[in-house]
């Protein structure tokens, strides 16, 4: 991806805001993990990605899979799809976009400031990159829970032996991924932390999300309403693009390290 003069000027403006910020909030979506080899749900993928990395839901309609009704209708198919994705997440590694956000959090903490990382992703790549206290708005595919008792477990690194997996916690129960499906409530504590971050941050960044799924997409607008400087990093335009103060079009794995270097110098990523 080539960087235009416009990009360079916008990167410099965003970098100056980050360097001066006391509190930063970042929300990420599937796009930040695209260059770790995980497919997005909708929208563009980078031209450099393998051809099979098309939008997940060109193959599988989200309305038919990421809902409680789909699981009730065909638990074997839905749990197998999620287990394949779980194994894909385990095999993936964080990319420079994840690493840049972890470095930004460390830099903020080193100067007595703070960064809250909100993610819609279920892949745990932020944590593996070193980010701390990540707020998982849509849960995680790495943990599964009993449909009867709600008890959790972390499956082994291999596939389940059969689908749907039976729960070890009850005789009738199945295991389902501990993610948030359409029509389900987000974890209350996560929403509370997101609202606090949106209310108190100087800079709010939206990275690699199509900004169409609520309530997650609304936090940027809350932050803007509270006076935060808002930034979007995305390969393509989204419903948030015209609302933000700075819109950077490109890959998060390129742009986030570039912003960090501009804000904190060449050593920022070490
Ligand atoms: C790159 C890149 C690169 C690529 N660099 N960029 C208000 C208005 C309208 C509807 C609602 C509303 N409030 C609630 C709703 C209903 C619903 C909703 O939002 N529907 C809309 C779709 C219309 N929301 C809910 O149901 C939520 N629950 C809720 O609100 O509870 C209260 C309630 C209950 C009952 C009734 C009413 C209210 C729950 C939402 C749960 C979302 N769950 C999923 C699945 C998780 C499990 C799984 O992983 O399978 O979460 S759906 C899916 O979308 C997943 C994602 O986290 C989420 C967002 O997607 P994301 O991350 O933005 O990915 P993409 O693919 O959409 O975009 C990728 C972007 O990256 C693109 O823009 C690319 O360009 C970009 N990109 N490569 C930078 N290298």
PDB file of N, CA and C in Angstrom, residues 5-47:
ATOM      1  N   UNK A   5       0.491  11.887   0.145  1.00  0.00           N
ATOM      2  CA  UNK A   5       0.823  13.055   0.961  1.00  0.00           C
ATOM      3  C   UNK A   5      -0.300  13.345   1.946  1.00  0.00           C
ATOM      4  N   UNK A   6      -1.554  13.154   1.478  1.00  0.00           N
ATOM      5  CA  UNK A   6      -2.701  13.355   2.364  1.00  0.00           C
ATOM      6  C   UNK A   6      -2.609  12.449   3.574  1.00  0.00           C
ATOM      7  N   UNK A   7      -2.282  11.170   3.313  1.00  0.00           N
ATOM      8  CA  UNK A   7      -2.127  10.209   4.406  1.00  0.00           C
ATOM      9  C   UNK A   7      -1.082  10.717   5.393  1.00  0.00           C
ATOM     10  N   UNK A   8       0.061  11.175   4.847  1.00  0.00           N
ATOM     11  CA  UNK A   8       1.158  11.600   5.720  1.00  0.00           C
ATOM     12  C   UNK A   8       0.712  12.758   6.611  1.00  0.00           C
ATOM     13  N   UNK A   9      -0.027  13.694   6.036  1.00  0.00           N
ATOM     14  CA  UNK A   9      -0.491  14.848   6.828  1.00  0.00           C
ATOM     15  C   UNK A   9      -1.491  14.381   7.892  1.00  0.00           C
ATOM     16  N   UNK A  10      -2.375  13.468   7.509  1.00  0.00           N
ATOM     17  CA  UNK A  10      -3.369  12.986   8.484  1.00  0.00           C
ATOM     18  C   UNK A  10      -2.679  12.180   9.576  1.00  0.00           C
ATOM     19  N   UNK A  11      -1.713  11.345   9.174  1.00  0.00           N
ATOM     20  CA  UNK A  11      -0.968  10.574  10.179  1.00  0.00           C
ATOM     21  C   UNK A  11      -0.304  11.528  11.175  1.00  0.00           C
ATOM     22  N   UNK A  12       0.274  12.608  10.676  1.00  0.00           N
ATOM     23  CA  UNK A  12       0.949  13.574  11.563  1.00  0.00           C
ATOM     24  C   UNK A  12      -0.056  14.214  12.525  1.00  0.00           C
ATOM     25  N   UNK A  13      -1.248  14.539  12.016  1.00  0.00           N
ATOM     26  CA  UNK A  13      -2.276  15.156  12.890  1.00  0.00           C
ATOM     27  C   UNK A  13      -2.727  14.174  13.972  1.00  0.00           C
ATOM     28  N   UNK A  14      -2.977  12.929  13.556  1.00  0.00           N
ATOM     29  CA  UNK A  14      -3.426  11.906  14.517  1.00  0.00           C
ATOM     30  C   UNK A  14      -2.318  11.656  15.542  1.00  0.00           C
ATOM     31  N   UNK A  15      -1.083  11.578  15.063  1.00  0.00           N
ATOM     32  CA  UNK A  15       0.052  11.310  15.954  1.00  0.00           C
ATOM     33  C   UNK A  15       0.160  12.399  17.020  1.00  0.00           C
ATOM     34  N   UNK A  16      -0.031  13.655  16.614  1.00  0.00           N
ATOM     35  CA  UNK A  16       0.070  14.764  17.576  1.00  0.00           C
ATOM     36  C   UNK A  16      -1.017  14.634  18.650  1.00  0.00           C
ATOM     37  N   UNK A  17      -2.215  14.244  18.235  1.00  0.00           N
ATOM     38  CA  UNK A  17      -3.313  14.049  19.208  1.00  0.00           C
ATOM     39  C   UNK A  17      -2.988  12.920  20.182  1.00  0.00           C
ATOM     40  N   UNK A  18      -2.442  11.823  19.641  1.00  0.00           N
ATOM     41  CA  UNK A  18      -2.121  10.680  20.524  1.00  0.00           C
ATOM     42  C   UNK A  18      -1.022  11.049  21.510  1.00  0.00           C
ATOM     43  N   UNK A  19      -0.010  11.756  21.004  1.00  0.00           N
ATOM     44  CA  UNK A  19       1.127  12.109  21.869  1.00  0.00           C
ATOM     45  C   UNK A  19       0.669  12.998  23.020  1.00  0.00           C
ATOM     46  N   UNK A  20      -0.363  13.821  22.775  1.00  0.00           N
ATOM     47  CA  UNK A  20      -0.829  14.757  23.806  1.00  0.00           C
ATOM     48  C   UNK A  20      -1.923  14.164  24.691  1.00  0.00           C
ATOM     49  N   UNK A  21      -2.454  13.004  24.311  1.00  0.00           N
ATOM     50  CA  UNK A  21      -3.646  12.473  24.989  1.00  0.00           C
ATOM     51  C   UNK A  21      -3.332  11.958  26.391  1.00  0.00           C
ATOM     52  N   UNK A  22      -4.308  12.119  27.259  1.00  0.00           N
ATOM     53  CA  UNK A  22      -4.248  11.516  28.603  1.00  0.00           C
ATOM     54  C   UNK A  22      -4.968  10.179  28.611  1.00  0.00           C
ATOM     55  N   UNK A  23      -6.060  10.107  27.851  1.00  0.00           N
ATOM     56  CA  UNK A  23      -6.838   8.868  27.790  1.00  0.00           C
ATOM     57  C   UNK A  23      -7.215   8.578  26.346  1.00  0.00           C
ATOM     58  N   UNK A  24      -6.863   7.377  25.919  1.00  0.00           N
ATOM     59  CA  UNK A  24      -7.188   6.939  24.554  1.00  0.00           C
ATOM     60  C   UNK A  24      -8.129   5.741  24.669  1.00  0.00           C
ATOM     61  N   UNK A  25      -9.124   5.696  23.776  1.00  0.00           N
ATOM     62  CA  UNK A  25      -9.948   4.492  23.647  1.00  0.00           C
ATOM     63  C   UNK A  25      -9.856   4.023  22.195  1.00  0.00           C
ATOM     64  N   UNK A  26      -9.743   2.721  22.030  1.00  0.00           N
ATOM     65  CA  UNK A  26      -9.671   2.132  20.683  1.00  0.00           C
ATOM     66  C   UNK A  26     -10.702   1.022  20.610  1.00  0.00           C
ATOM     67  N   UNK A  27     -11.463   0.997  19.506  1.00  0.00           N
ATOM     68  CA  UNK A  27     -12.334  -0.159  19.267  1.00  0.00           C
ATOM     69  C   UNK A  27     -11.859  -0.841  17.988  1.00  0.00           C
ATOM     70  N   UNK A  28     -11.718  -2.163  18.062  1.00  0.00           N
ATOM     71  CA  UNK A  28     -11.262  -2.893  16.881  1.00  0.00           C
ATOM     72  C   UNK A  28     -12.330  -3.868  16.401  1.00  0.00           C
ATOM     73  N   UNK A  29     -12.202  -4.210  15.105  1.00  0.00           N
ATOM     74  CA  UNK A  29     -13.074  -5.207  14.501  1.00  0.00           C
ATOM     75  C   UNK A  29     -12.253  -6.194  13.687  1.00  0.00           C
ATOM     76  N   UNK A  30     -12.952  -7.021  12.958  1.00  0.00           N
ATOM     77  CA  UNK A  30     -12.312  -8.144  12.272  1.00  0.00           C
ATOM     78  C   UNK A  30     -11.184  -7.723  11.327  1.00  0.00           C
ATOM     79  N   UNK A  31     -11.242  -6.484  10.813  1.00  0.00           N
ATOM     80  CA  UNK A  31     -10.227  -6.040   9.861  1.00  0.00           C
ATOM     81  C   UNK A  31      -8.820  -6.052  10.442  1.00  0.00           C
ATOM     82  N   UNK A  32      -8.687  -5.819  11.757  1.00  0.00           N
ATOM     83  CA  UNK A  32      -7.323  -5.786  12.321  1.00  0.00           C
ATOM     84  C   UNK A  32      -6.701  -7.184  12.318  1.00  0.00           C
ATOM     85  N   UNK A  33      -7.539  -8.204  12.311  1.00  0.00           N
ATOM     86  CA  UNK A  33      -7.003  -9.584  12.306  1.00  0.00           C
ATOM     87  C   UNK A  33      -6.929 -10.175  10.902  1.00  0.00           C
ATOM     88  N   UNK A  34      -7.349  -9.405   9.890  1.00  0.00           N
ATOM     89  CA  UNK A  34      -7.364  -9.944   8.518  1.00  0.00           C
ATOM     90  C   UNK A  34      -5.956 -10.351   8.086  1.00  0.00           C
ATOM     91  N   UNK A  35      -4.979  -9.524   8.446  1.00  0.00           N
ATOM     92  CA  UNK A  35      -3.623  -9.854   7.994  1.00  0.00           C
ATOM     93  C   UNK A  35      -2.908 -10.838   8.919  1.00  0.00           C
ATOM     94  N   UNK A  36      -3.651 -11.361   9.874  1.00  0.00           N
ATOM     95  CA  UNK A  36      -3.178 -12.547  10.612  1.00  0.00           C
ATOM     96  C   UNK A  36      -3.774 -13.796   9.978  1.00  0.00           C
ATOM     97  N   UNK A  37      -4.505 -13.609   8.899  1.00  0.00           N
ATOM     98  CA  UNK A  37      -5.063 -14.758   8.185  1.00  0.00           C
ATOM     99  C   UNK A  37      -6.487 -15.116   8.582  1.00  0.00           C
ATOM    100  N   UNK A  38      -7.138 -14.263   9.386  1.00  0.00           N
ATOM    101  CA  UNK A  38      -8.520 -14.554   9.791  1.00  0.00           C
ATOM    102  C   UNK A  38      -9.469 -13.753   8.909  1.00  0.00           C
ATOM    103  N   UNK A  39     -10.493 -14.426   8.449  1.00  0.00           N
ATOM    104  CA  UNK A  39     -11.391 -13.762   7.513  1.00  0.00           C
ATOM    105  C   UNK A  39     -12.332 -12.798   8.233  1.00  0.00           C
ATOM    106  N   UNK A  40     -12.673 -11.710   7.524  1.00  0.00           N
ATOM    107  CA  UNK A  40     -13.613 -10.744   8.097  1.00  0.00           C
ATOM    108  C   UNK A  40     -15.044 -11.226   7.857  1.00  0.00           C
ATOM    109  N   UNK A  41     -15.974 -10.517   8.460  1.00  0.00           N
ATOM    110  CA  UNK A  41     -17.380 -10.886   8.314  1.00  0.00           C
ATOM    111  C   UNK A  41     -17.978 -10.272   7.052  1.00  0.00           C
ATOM    112  N   UNK A  42     -17.662  -9.020   6.816  1.00  0.00           N
ATOM    113  CA  UNK A  42     -18.193  -8.317   5.653  1.00  0.00           C
ATOM    114  C   UNK A  42     -17.103  -7.352   5.178  1.00  0.00           C
ATOM    115  N   UNK A  43     -17.317  -6.745   4.035  1.00  0.00           N
ATOM    116  CA  UNK A  43     -16.417  -5.677   3.613  1.00  0.00           C
ATOM    117  C   UNK A  43     -15.155  -6.182   2.959  1.00  0.00           C
ATOM    118  N   UNK A  44     -14.281  -5.209   2.629  1.00  0.00           N
ATOM    119  CA  UNK A  44     -13.092  -5.505   1.831  1.00  0.00           C
ATOM    120  C   UNK A  44     -12.053  -6.260   2.642  1.00  0.00           C
ATOM    121  N   UNK A  45     -11.250  -7.021   1.930  1.00  0.00           N
ATOM    122  CA  UNK A  45     -10.029  -7.544   2.521  1.00  0.00           C
ATOM    123  C   UNK A  45      -8.879  -6.963   1.712  1.00  0.00           C
ATOM    124  N   UNK A  46      -7.684  -7.011   2.276  1.00  0.00           N
ATOM    125  CA  UNK A  46      -6.545  -6.432   1.594  1.00  0.00           C
ATOM    126  C   UNK A  46      -6.187  -7.237   0.350  1.00  0.00           C
ATOM    127  N   UNK A  47      -5.749  -6.519  -0.688  1.00  0.00           N
ATOM    128  CA  UNK A  47      -5.413  -7.186  -1.951  1.00  0.00           C
ATOM    129  C   UNK A  47      -4.292  -8.199  -1.763  1.00  0.00           C
TER     130      UNK A  47
END
